[in-house]
JSON list of C-alpha atoms in Angstrom, two decimals:
[
{"chain": "A", "resi": 10, "resn": "UNK", "atom": "CA", "xyz": [4.59, -26.64, 52.17]},
{"chain": "A", "resi": 11, "resn": "UNK", "atom": "CA", "xyz": [2.20, -24.12, 50.75]},
{"chain": "A", "resi": 12, "resn": "UNK", "atom": "CA", "xyz": [-0.51, -26.74, 50.41]},
{"chain": "A", "resi": 13, "resn": "UNK", "atom": "CA", "xyz": [0.04, -27.95, 53.93]},
{"chain": "A", "resi": 14, "resn": "UNK", "atom": "CA", "xyz": [-0.10, -24.45, 55.33]},
{"chain": "A", "resi": 15, "resn": "UNK", "atom": "CA", "xyz": [-3.34, -23.77, 53.52]},
{"chain": "A", "resi": 16, "resn": "UNK", "atom": "CA", "xyz": [-4.81, -27.07, 54.73]},
{"chain": "A", "resi": 17, "resn": "UNK", "atom": "CA", "xyz": [-3.65, -26.45, 58.29]},
{"chain": "A", "resi": 18, "resn": "UNK", "atom": "CA", "xyz": [-5.31, -23.08, 58.34]},
{"chain": "A", "resi": 19, "resn": "UNK", "atom": "CA", "xyz": [-8.51, -24.34, 56.66]},
{"chain": "A", "resi": 20, "resn": "UNK", "atom": "CA", "xyz": [-8.77, -27.51, 58.76]},
{"chain": "A", "resi": 21, "resn": "UNK", "atom": "CA", "xyz": [-8.24, -27.56, 62.47]},
{"chain": "A", "resi": 22, "resn": "UNK", "atom": "CA", "xyz": [-7.57, -31.30, 62.70]},
{"chain": "A", "resi": 23, "resn": "UNK", "atom": "CA", "xyz": [-4.15, -32.90, 62.75]},
{"chain": "A", "resi": 24, "resn": "UNK", "atom": "CA", "xyz": [-3.27, -35.03, 59.71]},
{"chain": "A", "resi": 25, "resn": "UNK", "atom": "CA", "xyz": [-2.22, -38.63, 60.17]},
{"chain": "A", "resi": 26, "resn": "UNK", "atom": "CA", "xyz": [1.25, -39.59, 58.90]},
{"chain": "A", "resi": 27, "resn": "UNK", "atom": "CA", "xyz": [0.18, -41.33, 55.65]},
{"chain": "A", "resi": 28, "resn": "UNK", "atom": "CA", "xyz": [-1.96, -38.42, 54.43]},
{"chain": "A", "resi": 29, "resn": "UNK", "atom": "CA", "xyz": [0.72, -35.97, 55.42]},
{"chain": "A", "resi": 30, "resn": "UNK", "atom": "CA", "xyz": [3.42, -37.85, 53.48]},
{"chain": "A", "resi": 31, "resn": "UNK", "atom": "CA", "xyz": [1.09, -38.14, 50.47]},
{"chain": "A", "resi": 32, "resn": "UNK", "atom": "CA", "xyz": [0.41, -34.43, 50.43]},
{"chain": "A", "resi": 33, "resn": "UNK", "atom": "CA", "xyz": [4.11, -33.68, 51.02]},
{"chain": "A", "resi": 34, "resn": "UNK", "atom": "CA", "xyz": [5.08, -35.99, 48.11]},
{"chain": "A", "resi": 35, "resn": "UNK", "atom": "CA", "xyz": [2.46, -34.32, 45.91]},
{"chain": "A", "resi": 36, "resn": "UNK", "atom": "CA", "xyz": [3.82, -30.89, 46.77]},
{"chain": "A", "resi": 37, "resn": "UNK", "atom": "CA", "xyz": [7.44, -31.98, 46.03]},
{"chain": "A", "resi": 38, "resn": "UNK", "atom": "CA", "xyz": [6.32, -33.51, 42.71]},
{"chain": "A", "resi": 39, "resn": "UNK", "atom": "CA", "xyz": [4.45, -30.34, 41.87]},
{"chain": "A", "resi": 40, "resn": "UNK", "atom": "CA", "xyz": [7.53, -28.24, 42.59]},
{"chain": "A", "resi": 41, "resn": "UNK", "atom": "CA", "xyz": [9.77, -30.56, 40.54]},
{"chain": "A", "resi": 42, "resn": "UNK", "atom": "CA", "xyz": [7.28, -30.68, 37.69]},
{"chain": "A", "resi": 43, "resn": "UNK", "atom": "CA", "xyz": [6.92, -26.92, 37.82]},
{"chain": "A", "resi": 44, "resn": "UNK", "atom": "CA", "xyz": [10.69, -26.44, 37.76]},
{"chain": "A", "resi": 45, "resn": "UNK", "atom": "CA", "xyz": [11.05, -28.92, 34.91]},
{"chain": "A", "resi": 46, "resn": "UNK", "atom": "CA", "xyz": [8.24, -27.21, 33.02]},
{"chain": "A", "resi": 47, "resn": "UNK", "atom": "CA", "xyz": [9.83, -23.88, 33.72]},
{"chain": "A", "resi": 48, "resn": "UNK", "atom": "CA", "xyz": [13.24, -25.14, 32.60]},
{"chain": "A", "resi": 49, "resn": "UNK", "atom": "CA", "xyz": [11.67, -26.67, 29.47]},
{"chain": "A", "resi": 50, "resn": "UNK", "atom": "CA", "xyz": [9.74, -23.48, 28.72]},
{"chain": "A", "resi": 51, "resn": "UNK", "atom": "CA", "xyz": [12.88, -21.42, 29.28]},
{"chain": "A", "resi": 52, "resn": "UNK", "atom": "CA", "xyz": [14.84, -23.71, 26.92]},
{"chain": "A", "resi": 53, "resn": "UNK", "atom": "CA", "xyz": [12.04, -23.41, 24.32]},
{"chain": "A", "resi": 54, "resn": "UNK", "atom": "CA", "xyz": [11.97, -19.62, 24.65]},
{"chain": "A", "resi": 55, "resn": "UNK", "atom": "CA", "xyz": [15.76, -19.46, 24.31]},
{"chain": "A", "resi": 56, "resn": "UNK", "atom": "CA", "xyz": [15.62, -21.67, 21.19]},
{"chain": "A", "resi": 57, "resn": "UNK", "atom": "CA", "xyz": [12.84, -19.54, 19.76]},
{"chain": "A", "resi": 58, "resn": "UNK", "atom": "CA", "xyz": [14.73, -16.34, 20.53]},
{"chain": "A", "resi": 59, "resn": "UNK", "atom": "CA", "xyz": [17.83, -17.78, 18.91]},
{"chain": "A", "resi": 60, "resn": "UNK", "atom": "CA", "xyz": [15.84, -18.70, 15.83]},
{"chain": "A", "resi": 61, "resn": "UNK", "atom": "CA", "xyz": [14.39, -15.15, 15.64]},
{"chain": "A", "resi": 62, "resn": "UNK", "atom": "CA", "xyz": [17.84, -13.63, 16.01]},
{"chain": "A", "resi": 63, "resn": "UNK", "atom": "CA", "xyz": [19.14, -15.88, 13.24]},
{"chain": "A", "resi": 64, "resn": "UNK", "atom": "CA", "xyz": [16.30, -14.83, 10.97]},
{"chain": "A", "resi": 65, "resn": "UNK", "atom": "CA", "xyz": [16.99, -11.17, 11.74]},
{"chain": "A", "resi": 66, "resn": "UNK", "atom": "CA", "xyz": [20.69, -11.72, 10.93]},
{"chain": "A", "resi": 67, "resn": "UNK", "atom": "CA", "xyz": [19.80, -13.44, 7.64]},
{"chain": "A", "resi": 68, "resn": "UNK", "atom": "CA", "xyz": [17.41, -10.64, 6.77]},
{"chain": "A", "resi": 69, "resn": "UNK", "atom": "CA", "xyz": [20.08, -8.05, 7.59]},
{"chain": "A", "resi": 70, "resn": "UNK", "atom": "CA", "xyz": [22.61, -9.90, 5.40]},
{"chain": "A", "resi": 71, "resn": "UNK", "atom": "CA", "xyz": [20.05, -10.03, 2.58]},
{"chain": "A", "resi": 72, "resn": "UNK", "atom": "CA", "xyz": [19.39, -6.32, 2.92]},
{"chain": "A", "resi": 73, "resn": "UNK", "atom": "CA", "xyz": [23.15, -5.63, 2.85]},
{"chain": "A", "resi": 74, "resn": "UNK", "atom": "CA", "xyz": [23.50, -7.76, -0.30]},
{"chain": "A", "resi": 75, "resn": "UNK", "atom": "CA", "xyz": [20.51, -5.98, -1.84]},
{"chain": "A", "resi": 76, "resn": "UNK", "atom": "CA", "xyz": [22.01, -2.60, -0.96]},
{"chain": "A", "resi": 77, "resn": "UNK", "atom": "CA", "xyz": [25.32, -3.64, -2.55]},
{"chain": "A", "resi": 78, "resn": "UNK", "atom": "CA", "xyz": [23.49, -4.88, -5.63]},
{"chain": "A", "resi": 79, "resn": "UNK", "atom": "CA", "xyz": [21.53, -1.65, -5.77]},
{"chain": "A", "resi": 80, "resn": "UNK", "atom": "CA", "xyz": [24.77, 0.35, -5.61]},
{"chain": "A", "resi": 81, "resn": "UNK", "atom": "CA", "xyz": [26.18, -1.73, -8.49]},
{"chain": "A", "resi": 82, "resn": "UNK", "atom": "CA", "xyz": [23.03, -1.16, -10.52]},
{"chain": "A", "resi": 83, "resn": "UNK", "atom": "CA", "xyz": [23.24, 2.60, -9.81]},
{"chain": "A", "resi": 84, "resn": "UNK", "atom": "CA", "xyz": [26.86, 2.61, -11.03]},
{"chain": "A", "resi": 85, "resn": "UNK", "atom": "CA", "xyz": [25.99, 0.63, -14.16]},
{"chain": "A", "resi": 86, "resn": "UNK", "atom": "CA", "xyz": [23.02, 2.95, -14.79]},
{"chain": "A", "resi": 87, "resn": "UNK", "atom": "CA", "xyz": [25.26, 6.00, -14.48]},
{"chain": "A", "resi": 88, "resn": "UNK", "atom": "CA", "xyz": [27.78, 4.47, -16.88]},
{"chain": "A", "resi": 89, "resn": "UNK", "atom": "CA", "xyz": [24.99, 3.62, -19.33]},
{"chain": "A", "resi": 90, "resn": "UNK", "atom": "CA", "xyz": [23.58, 7.16, -19.00]},
{"chain": "A", "resi": 91, "resn": "UNK", "atom": "CA", "xyz": [27.04, 8.60, -19.70]},
{"chain": "A", "resi": 92, "resn": "UNK", "atom": "CA", "xyz": [27.45, 6.26, -22.68]},
{"chain": "A", "resi": 93, "resn": "UNK", "atom": "CA", "xyz": [24.07, 7.32, -24.05]},
{"chain": "A", "resi": 94, "resn": "UNK", "atom": "CA", "xyz": [25.01, 10.97, -23.65]},
{"chain": "A", "resi": 95, "resn": "UNK", "atom": "CA", "xyz": [28.27, 10.35, -25.48]},
{"chain": "A", "resi": 96, "resn": "UNK", "atom": "CA", "xyz": [26.39, 8.56, -28.30]},
{"chain": "A", "resi": 97, "resn": "UNK", "atom": "CA", "xyz": [23.95, 11.50, -28.55]},
{"chain": "A", "resi": 98, "resn": "UNK", "atom": "CA", "xyz": [26.87, 13.87, -28.84]},
{"chain": "A", "resi": 99, "resn": "UNK", "atom": "CA", "xyz": [28.38, 11.75, -31.59]},
{"chain": "A", "resi": 100, "resn": "UNK", "atom": "CA", "xyz": [25.04, 11.60, -33.40]},
{"chain": "A", "resi": 101, "resn": "UNK", "atom": "CA", "xyz": [24.74, 15.38, -33.29]},
{"chain": "A", "resi": 102, "resn": "UNK", "atom": "CA", "xyz": [28.27, 15.70, -34.64]},
{"chain": "A", "resi": 103, "resn": "UNK", "atom": "CA", "xyz": [27.40, 13.25, -37.49]},
{"chain": "A", "resi": 104, "resn": "UNK", "atom": "CA", "xyz": [24.23, 15.25, -38.29]},
{"chain": "A", "resi": 105, "resn": "UNK", "atom": "CA", "xyz": [26.18, 18.51, -38.31]},
{"chain": "A", "resi": 106, "resn": "UNK", "atom": "CA", "xyz": [28.85, 16.95, -40.49]},
{"chain": "A", "resi": 107, "resn": "UNK", "atom": "CA", "xyz": [26.25, 15.72, -42.99]},
{"chain": "A", "resi": 108, "resn": "UNK", "atom": "CA", "xyz": [24.66, 19.14, -43.15]},
{"chain": "A", "resi": 109, "resn": "UNK", "atom": "CA", "xyz": [27.99, 20.89, -43.72]},
{"chain": "A", "resi": 110, "resn": "UNK", "atom": "CA", "xyz": [29.28, 18.66, -46.53]},
{"chain": "A", "resi": 111, "resn": "UNK", "atom": "CA", "xyz": [27.78, 17.80, -49.84]},
{"chain": "A", "resi": 112, "resn": "UNK", "atom": "CA", "xyz": [26.23, 14.44, -50.35]},
{"chain": "A", "resi": 113, "resn": "UNK", "atom": "CA", "xyz": [28.76, 12.91, -52.71]},
{"chain": "A", "resi": 114, "resn": "UNK", "atom": "CA", "xyz": [29.82, 9.25, -52.75]},
{"chain": "A", "resi": 115, "resn": "UNK", "atom": "CA", "xyz": [33.23, 10.22, -51.34]},
{"chain": "A", "resi": 116, "resn": "UNK", "atom": "CA", "xyz": [31.79, 11.97, -48.31]},
{"chain": "A", "resi": 117, "resn": "UNK", "atom": "CA", "xyz": [29.14, 9.27, -47.77]},
{"chain": "A", "resi": 118, "resn": "UNK", "atom": "CA", "xyz": [31.93, 6.70, -47.59]},
{"chain": "A", "resi": 119, "resn": "UNK", "atom": "CA", "xyz": [33.73, 8.85, -44.98]},
{"chain": "A", "resi": 120, "resn": "UNK", "atom": "CA", "xyz": [30.49, 9.14, -42.98]},
{"chain": "A", "resi": 121, "resn": "UNK", "atom": "CA", "xyz": [30.30, 5.39, -42.72]},
{"chain": "A", "resi": 122, "resn": "UNK", "atom": "CA", "xyz": [33.97, 5.09, -41.77]},
{"chain": "A", "resi": 123, "resn": "UNK", "atom": "CA", "xyz": [33.71, 7.68, -39.03]},
{"chain": "A", "resi": 124, "resn": "UNK", "atom": "CA", "xyz": [30.51, 6.23, -37.66]},
{"chain": "A", "resi": 125, "resn": "UNK", "atom": "CA", "xyz": [31.99, 2.70, -37.61]},
{"chain": "A", "resi": 126, "resn": "UNK", "atom": "CA", "xyz": [35.21, 3.86, -35.99]},
{"chain": "A", "resi": 127, "resn": "UNK", "atom": "CA", "xyz": [33.30, 5.84, -33.37]},
{"chain": "A", "resi": 128, "resn": "UNK", "atom": "CA", "xyz": [35.39, 8.91, -33.95]},
{"chain": "A", "resi": 129, "resn": "UNK", "atom": "CA", "xyz": [34.51, 12.01, -31.90]},
{"chain": "A", "resi": 130, "resn": "UNK", "atom": "CA", "xyz": [35.78, 14.41, -34.54]},
{"chain": "A", "resi": 131, "resn": "UNK", "atom": "CA", "xyz": [34.32, 14.02, -37.93]},
{"chain": "A", "resi": 132, "resn": "UNK", "atom": "CA", "xyz": [36.83, 15.80, -40.11]},
{"chain": "A", "resi": 133, "resn": "UNK", "atom": "CA", "xyz": [38.34, 14.85, -43.41]},
{"chain": "A", "resi": 134, "resn": "UNK", "atom": "CA", "xyz": [42.09, 14.25, -43.07]}
]
């Protein structure tokens, strides 16, 4: 109807029936094609938006997993740091023990036993 209104205002003559029907059919086809194109475009946009949302969800899940993994690594690192501190304390105790006792075969044997057993107290019982 838009095309006919424009043509009627631009031309002052009356259209014959065949030309009118042709133009009317063209306009209806244009509207249908436009609606189909719009529907197709809308469907494509919805599919694209769904794909983007899925990618965002996957990225969020990966970030959550990475954060969880990072927390595990932090816990393991803290445990390792504590273990290293404990080993340093034991090493200091062994050094102090060696300095306080004479270097005889009997005490050397005890040093090895205490170190292998991982004893915190290095005393002769």
